[in-house]
GROMACS .gro file of C-alpha atoms in nm:
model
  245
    1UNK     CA    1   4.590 -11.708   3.377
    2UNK     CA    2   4.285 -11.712   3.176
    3UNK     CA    3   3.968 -11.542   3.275
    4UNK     CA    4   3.780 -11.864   3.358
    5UNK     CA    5   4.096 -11.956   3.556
    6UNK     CA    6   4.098 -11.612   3.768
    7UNK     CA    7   3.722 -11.658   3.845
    8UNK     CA    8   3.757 -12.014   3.967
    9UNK     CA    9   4.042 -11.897   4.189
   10UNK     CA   10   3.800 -11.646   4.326
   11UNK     CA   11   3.548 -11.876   4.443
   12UNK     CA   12   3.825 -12.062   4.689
   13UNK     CA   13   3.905 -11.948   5.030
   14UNK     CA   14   4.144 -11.647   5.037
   15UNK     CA   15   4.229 -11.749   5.438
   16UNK     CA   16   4.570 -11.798   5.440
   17UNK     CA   17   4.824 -11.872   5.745
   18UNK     CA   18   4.866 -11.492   5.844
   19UNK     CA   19   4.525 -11.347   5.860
   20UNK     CA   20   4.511 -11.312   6.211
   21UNK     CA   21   4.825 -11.097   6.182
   22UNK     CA   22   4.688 -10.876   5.874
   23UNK     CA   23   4.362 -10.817   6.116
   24UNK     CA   24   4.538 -10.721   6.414
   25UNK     CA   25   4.748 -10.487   6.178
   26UNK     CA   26   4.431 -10.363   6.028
   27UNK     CA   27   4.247 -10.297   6.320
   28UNK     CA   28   4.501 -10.022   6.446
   29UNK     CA   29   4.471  -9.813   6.154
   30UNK     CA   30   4.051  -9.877   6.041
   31UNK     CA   31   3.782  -9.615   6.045
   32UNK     CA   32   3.508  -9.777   6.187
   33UNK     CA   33   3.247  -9.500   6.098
   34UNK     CA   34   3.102  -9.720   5.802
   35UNK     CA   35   2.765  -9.826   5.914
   36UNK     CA   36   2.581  -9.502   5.886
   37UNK     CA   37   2.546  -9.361   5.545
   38UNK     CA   38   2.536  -9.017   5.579
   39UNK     CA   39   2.164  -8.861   5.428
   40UNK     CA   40   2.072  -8.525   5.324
   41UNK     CA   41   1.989  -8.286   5.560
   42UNK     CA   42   1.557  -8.229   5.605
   43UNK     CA   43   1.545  -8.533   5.428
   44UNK     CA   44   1.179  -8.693   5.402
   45UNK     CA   45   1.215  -9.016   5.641
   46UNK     CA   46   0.891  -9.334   5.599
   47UNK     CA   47   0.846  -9.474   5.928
   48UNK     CA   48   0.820  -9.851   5.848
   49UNK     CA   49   0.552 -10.140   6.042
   50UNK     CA   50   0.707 -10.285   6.309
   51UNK     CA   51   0.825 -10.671   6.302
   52UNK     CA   52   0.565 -10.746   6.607
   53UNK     CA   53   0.260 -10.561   6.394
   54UNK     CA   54   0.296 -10.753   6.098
   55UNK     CA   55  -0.016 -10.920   5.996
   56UNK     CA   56   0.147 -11.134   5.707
   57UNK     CA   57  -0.023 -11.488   5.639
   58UNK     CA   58   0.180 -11.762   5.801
   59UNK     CA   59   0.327 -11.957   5.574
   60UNK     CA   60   0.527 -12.289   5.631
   61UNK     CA   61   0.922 -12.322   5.588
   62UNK     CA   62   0.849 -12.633   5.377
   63UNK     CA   63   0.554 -12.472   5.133
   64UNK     CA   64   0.784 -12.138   5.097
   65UNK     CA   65   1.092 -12.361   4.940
   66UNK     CA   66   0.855 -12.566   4.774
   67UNK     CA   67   0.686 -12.286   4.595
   68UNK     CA   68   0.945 -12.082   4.531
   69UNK     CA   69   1.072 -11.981   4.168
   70UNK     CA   70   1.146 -11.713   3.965
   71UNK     CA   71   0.894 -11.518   3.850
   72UNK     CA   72   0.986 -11.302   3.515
   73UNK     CA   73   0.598 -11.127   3.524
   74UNK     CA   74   0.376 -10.923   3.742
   75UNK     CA   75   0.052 -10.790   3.726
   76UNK     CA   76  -0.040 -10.408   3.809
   77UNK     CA   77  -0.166 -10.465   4.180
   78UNK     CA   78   0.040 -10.295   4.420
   79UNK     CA   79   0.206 -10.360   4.716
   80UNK     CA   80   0.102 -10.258   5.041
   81UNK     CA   81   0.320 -10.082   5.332
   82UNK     CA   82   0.281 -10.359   5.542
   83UNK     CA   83   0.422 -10.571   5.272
   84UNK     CA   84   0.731 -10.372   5.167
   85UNK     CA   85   0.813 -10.336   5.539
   86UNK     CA   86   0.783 -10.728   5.569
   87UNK     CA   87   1.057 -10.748   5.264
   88UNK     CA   88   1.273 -10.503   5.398
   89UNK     CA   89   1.272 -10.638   5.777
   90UNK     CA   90   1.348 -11.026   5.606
   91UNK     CA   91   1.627 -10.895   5.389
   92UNK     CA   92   1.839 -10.677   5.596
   93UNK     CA   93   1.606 -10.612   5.913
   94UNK     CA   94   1.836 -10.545   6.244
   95UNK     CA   95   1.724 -10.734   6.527
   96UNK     CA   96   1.949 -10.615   6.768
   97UNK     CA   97   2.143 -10.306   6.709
   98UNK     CA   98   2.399 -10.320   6.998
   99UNK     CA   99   2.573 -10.645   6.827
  100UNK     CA  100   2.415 -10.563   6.527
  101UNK     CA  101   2.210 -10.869   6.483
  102UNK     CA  102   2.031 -10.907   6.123
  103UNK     CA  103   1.796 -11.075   5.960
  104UNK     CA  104   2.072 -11.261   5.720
  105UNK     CA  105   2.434 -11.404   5.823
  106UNK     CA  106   2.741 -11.194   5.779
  107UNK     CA  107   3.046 -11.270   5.808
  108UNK     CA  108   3.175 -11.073   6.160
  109UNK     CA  109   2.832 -10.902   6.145
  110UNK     CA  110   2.974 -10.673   5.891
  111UNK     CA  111   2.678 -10.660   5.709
  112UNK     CA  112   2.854 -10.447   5.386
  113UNK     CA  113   2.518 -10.373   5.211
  114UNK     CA  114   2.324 -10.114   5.138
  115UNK     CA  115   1.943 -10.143   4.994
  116UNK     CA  116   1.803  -9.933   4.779
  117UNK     CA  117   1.504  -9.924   4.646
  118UNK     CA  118   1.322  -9.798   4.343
  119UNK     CA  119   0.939  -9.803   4.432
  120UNK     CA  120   0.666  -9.769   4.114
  121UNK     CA  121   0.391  -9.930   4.251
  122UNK     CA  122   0.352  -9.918   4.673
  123UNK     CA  123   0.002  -9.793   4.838
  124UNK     CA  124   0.083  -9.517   5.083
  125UNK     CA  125   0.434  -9.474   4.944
  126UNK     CA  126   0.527  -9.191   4.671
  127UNK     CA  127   0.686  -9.326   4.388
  128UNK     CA  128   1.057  -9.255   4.368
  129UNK     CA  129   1.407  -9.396   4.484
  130UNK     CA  130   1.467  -9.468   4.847
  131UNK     CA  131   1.779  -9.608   5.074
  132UNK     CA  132   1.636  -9.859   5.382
  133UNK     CA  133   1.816  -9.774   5.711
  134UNK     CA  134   1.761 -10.111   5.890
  135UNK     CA  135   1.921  -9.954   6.184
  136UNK     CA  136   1.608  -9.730   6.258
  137UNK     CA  137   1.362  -9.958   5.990
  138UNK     CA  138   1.266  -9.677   5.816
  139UNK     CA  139   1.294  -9.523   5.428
  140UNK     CA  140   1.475  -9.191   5.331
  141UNK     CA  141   1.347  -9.067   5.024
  142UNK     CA  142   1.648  -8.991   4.761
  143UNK     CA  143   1.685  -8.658   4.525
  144UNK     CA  144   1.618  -8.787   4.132
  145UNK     CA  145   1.586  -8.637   3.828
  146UNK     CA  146   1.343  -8.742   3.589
  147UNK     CA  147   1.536  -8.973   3.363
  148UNK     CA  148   1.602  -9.240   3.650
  149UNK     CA  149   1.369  -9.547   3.577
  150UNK     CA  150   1.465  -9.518   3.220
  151UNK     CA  151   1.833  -9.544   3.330
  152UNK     CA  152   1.788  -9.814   3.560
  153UNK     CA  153   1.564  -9.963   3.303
  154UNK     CA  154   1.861  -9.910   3.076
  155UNK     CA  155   2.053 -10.073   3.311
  156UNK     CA  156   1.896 -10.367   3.308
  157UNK     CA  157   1.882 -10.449   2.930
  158UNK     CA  158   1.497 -10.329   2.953
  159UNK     CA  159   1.443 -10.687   3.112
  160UNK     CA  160   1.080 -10.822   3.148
  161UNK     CA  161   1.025 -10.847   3.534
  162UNK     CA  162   1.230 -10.496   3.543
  163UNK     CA  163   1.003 -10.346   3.316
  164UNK     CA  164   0.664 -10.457   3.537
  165UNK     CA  165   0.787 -10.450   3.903
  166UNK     CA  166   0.636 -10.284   4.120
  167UNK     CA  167   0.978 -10.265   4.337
  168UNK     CA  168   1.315 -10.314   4.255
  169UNK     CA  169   1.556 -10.378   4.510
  170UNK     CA  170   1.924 -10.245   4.464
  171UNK     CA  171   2.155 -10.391   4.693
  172UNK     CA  172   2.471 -10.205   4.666
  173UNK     CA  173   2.819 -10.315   4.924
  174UNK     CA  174   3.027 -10.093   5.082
  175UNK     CA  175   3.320 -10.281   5.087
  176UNK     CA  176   3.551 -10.143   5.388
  177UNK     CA  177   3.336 -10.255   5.634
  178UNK     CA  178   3.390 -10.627   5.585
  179UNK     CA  179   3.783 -10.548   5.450
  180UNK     CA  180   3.814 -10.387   5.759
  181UNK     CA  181   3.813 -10.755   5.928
  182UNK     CA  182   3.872 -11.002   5.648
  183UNK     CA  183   4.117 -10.879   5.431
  184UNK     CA  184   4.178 -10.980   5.104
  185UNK     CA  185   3.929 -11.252   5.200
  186UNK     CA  186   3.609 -11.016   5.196
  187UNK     CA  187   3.562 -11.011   4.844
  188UNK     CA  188   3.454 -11.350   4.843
  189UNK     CA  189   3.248 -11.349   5.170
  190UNK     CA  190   3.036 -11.028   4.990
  191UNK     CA  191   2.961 -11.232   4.730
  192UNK     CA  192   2.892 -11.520   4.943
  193UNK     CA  193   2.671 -11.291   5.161
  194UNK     CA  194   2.484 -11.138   4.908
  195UNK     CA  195   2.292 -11.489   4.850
  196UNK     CA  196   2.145 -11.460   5.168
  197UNK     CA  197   1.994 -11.169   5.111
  198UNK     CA  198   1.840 -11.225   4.768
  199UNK     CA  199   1.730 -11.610   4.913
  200UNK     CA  200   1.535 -11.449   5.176
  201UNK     CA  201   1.363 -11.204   4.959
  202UNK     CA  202   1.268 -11.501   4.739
  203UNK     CA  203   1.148 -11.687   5.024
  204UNK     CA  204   0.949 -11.427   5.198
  205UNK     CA  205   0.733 -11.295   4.886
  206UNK     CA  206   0.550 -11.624   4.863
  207UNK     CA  207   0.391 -11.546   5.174
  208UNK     CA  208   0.223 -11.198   5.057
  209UNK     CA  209   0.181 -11.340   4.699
  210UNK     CA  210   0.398 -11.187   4.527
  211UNK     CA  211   0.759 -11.284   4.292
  212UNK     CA  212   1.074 -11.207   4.231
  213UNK     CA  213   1.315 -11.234   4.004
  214UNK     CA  214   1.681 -11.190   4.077
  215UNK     CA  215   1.884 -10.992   3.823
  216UNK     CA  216   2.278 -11.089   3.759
  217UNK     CA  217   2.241 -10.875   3.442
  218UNK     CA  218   2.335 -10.519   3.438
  219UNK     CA  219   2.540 -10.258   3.312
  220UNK     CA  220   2.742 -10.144   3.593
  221UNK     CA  221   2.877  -9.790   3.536
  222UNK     CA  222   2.500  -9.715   3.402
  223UNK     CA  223   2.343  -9.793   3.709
  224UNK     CA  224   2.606  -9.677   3.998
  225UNK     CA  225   2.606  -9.320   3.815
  226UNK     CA  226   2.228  -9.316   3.792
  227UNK     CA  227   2.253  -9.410   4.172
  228UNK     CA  228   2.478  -9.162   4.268
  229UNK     CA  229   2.771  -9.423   4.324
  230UNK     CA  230   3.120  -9.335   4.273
  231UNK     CA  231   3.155  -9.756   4.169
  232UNK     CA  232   3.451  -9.768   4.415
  233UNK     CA  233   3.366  -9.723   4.749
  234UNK     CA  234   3.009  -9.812   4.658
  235UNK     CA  235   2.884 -10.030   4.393
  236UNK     CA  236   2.564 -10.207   4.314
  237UNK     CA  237   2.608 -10.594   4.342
  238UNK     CA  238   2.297 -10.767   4.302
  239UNK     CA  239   1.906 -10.631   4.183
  240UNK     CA  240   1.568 -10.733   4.193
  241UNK     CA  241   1.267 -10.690   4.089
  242UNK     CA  242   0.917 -10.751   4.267
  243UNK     CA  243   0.530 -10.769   4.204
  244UNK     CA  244   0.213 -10.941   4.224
  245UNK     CA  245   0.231 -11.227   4.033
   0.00000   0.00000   0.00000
């Protein structure tokens, strides 16, 4: 099987006749302990605005598809906290924890992602890298070392939109968590999911006036080891980058 063969074999449904019986076999033996990621100790934690404070302009369903597009350059305004908490509540915001209700559809409510976020240009916000814990809607700030926007900038073939954001979002999956239910079928359903996520962040900039553009290009072992990912477990699967435009 050729490689274009084996990737249009991925994109159909893995389902077959005897999922219910892998699940139920599955189930006995999981570790369901996958939705917290574990953060350093005295870690500094950003209290995010609240979903009922947010002052964003409205902004029709209609004139949000309508204007949307990717946007390869930004200018050097920044964002503002409201703003990055706005993003961050549309993209992987919980709205109910007990069923753990999100912002975006996921297959079981798995939700396998994780969002990271490398922040350059936010008012109020030190710059640095940051994981969003949707859970609690707030950011823990990550230990770097100096060299980690040139490695992510490495990372990303020194792209354009990369180069000006004033955010970059890196979504990375964990994949157990939706494995855990689906099988050998997950694979497909992260991918699958991990549209949502980016087509709400695409969405939802056009109403603080700002862009986006999604970025499918990257070298993988560059930016899960400037991450701190081991690349199994955890993995990046999707980035991007966001400014004024």
């Amino acid at each position: 099987m050729n490689n274009f063969q084996k990737g249009r074999e991925f994109l159909k449904s893995s389902f077959t006749k005897n999922w219910r019986e892998h699940v139920a076999n599955y189930h006995k033996k999981a570790n369901l302990s996958l939705f917290k990621k574990n953060i350093p100790k005295n870690s500094t934690l950003v209290k995010l605005v609240n979903a009922k404070d947010f002052k964003i302009p409205k902004l029709s369903l209609m004139d949000a598809i309508k204007n949307r597009k990717t946007r390869r350059k930004f200018n050097d305004l920044p964002l503002n906290f409201e703003e990055l908490s706005f993003l961050l509540w549309v993209t992987q915001g919980a709205r109910k924890i007990t069923k753990h209700f999100r912002n975006v559809p996921s297959g079981g409510a798995r939700h396998p992602f994780e969002t990271y976020l490398y922040l350059r240009n936010v008012k109020g916000i030190p710059a640095g890298l940051y994981l969003y814990m949707p859970l609690k809607h707030q950011l823990c700030l990550l230990p770097t070392n100096q060299t980690l926007e040139k490695q992510i900038l490495d990372a990303c073939y020194n792209q354009t939109p990369v180069k000006q954001a004033a955010v970059i979002f890196l979504w990375s999956v964990v994949p157990a968590r939706s494995e855990w239910l689906f099988g050998p079928a997950a694979h497909k359903m992260i991918a699958e999911e991990s549209g949502h996520i980016c087509q709400n962040l695409y969405l939802a900039v056009e109403a603080i006036q700002c862009g986006t553009c999604a970025i499918g290009a990257y070298d993988q072992k560059i930016i899960d080891k400037a991450l701190g990912l081991n690349g199994k477990d955890e993995f990046i699967t999707y980035i991007a980058a966001v400014g004024k435009a």
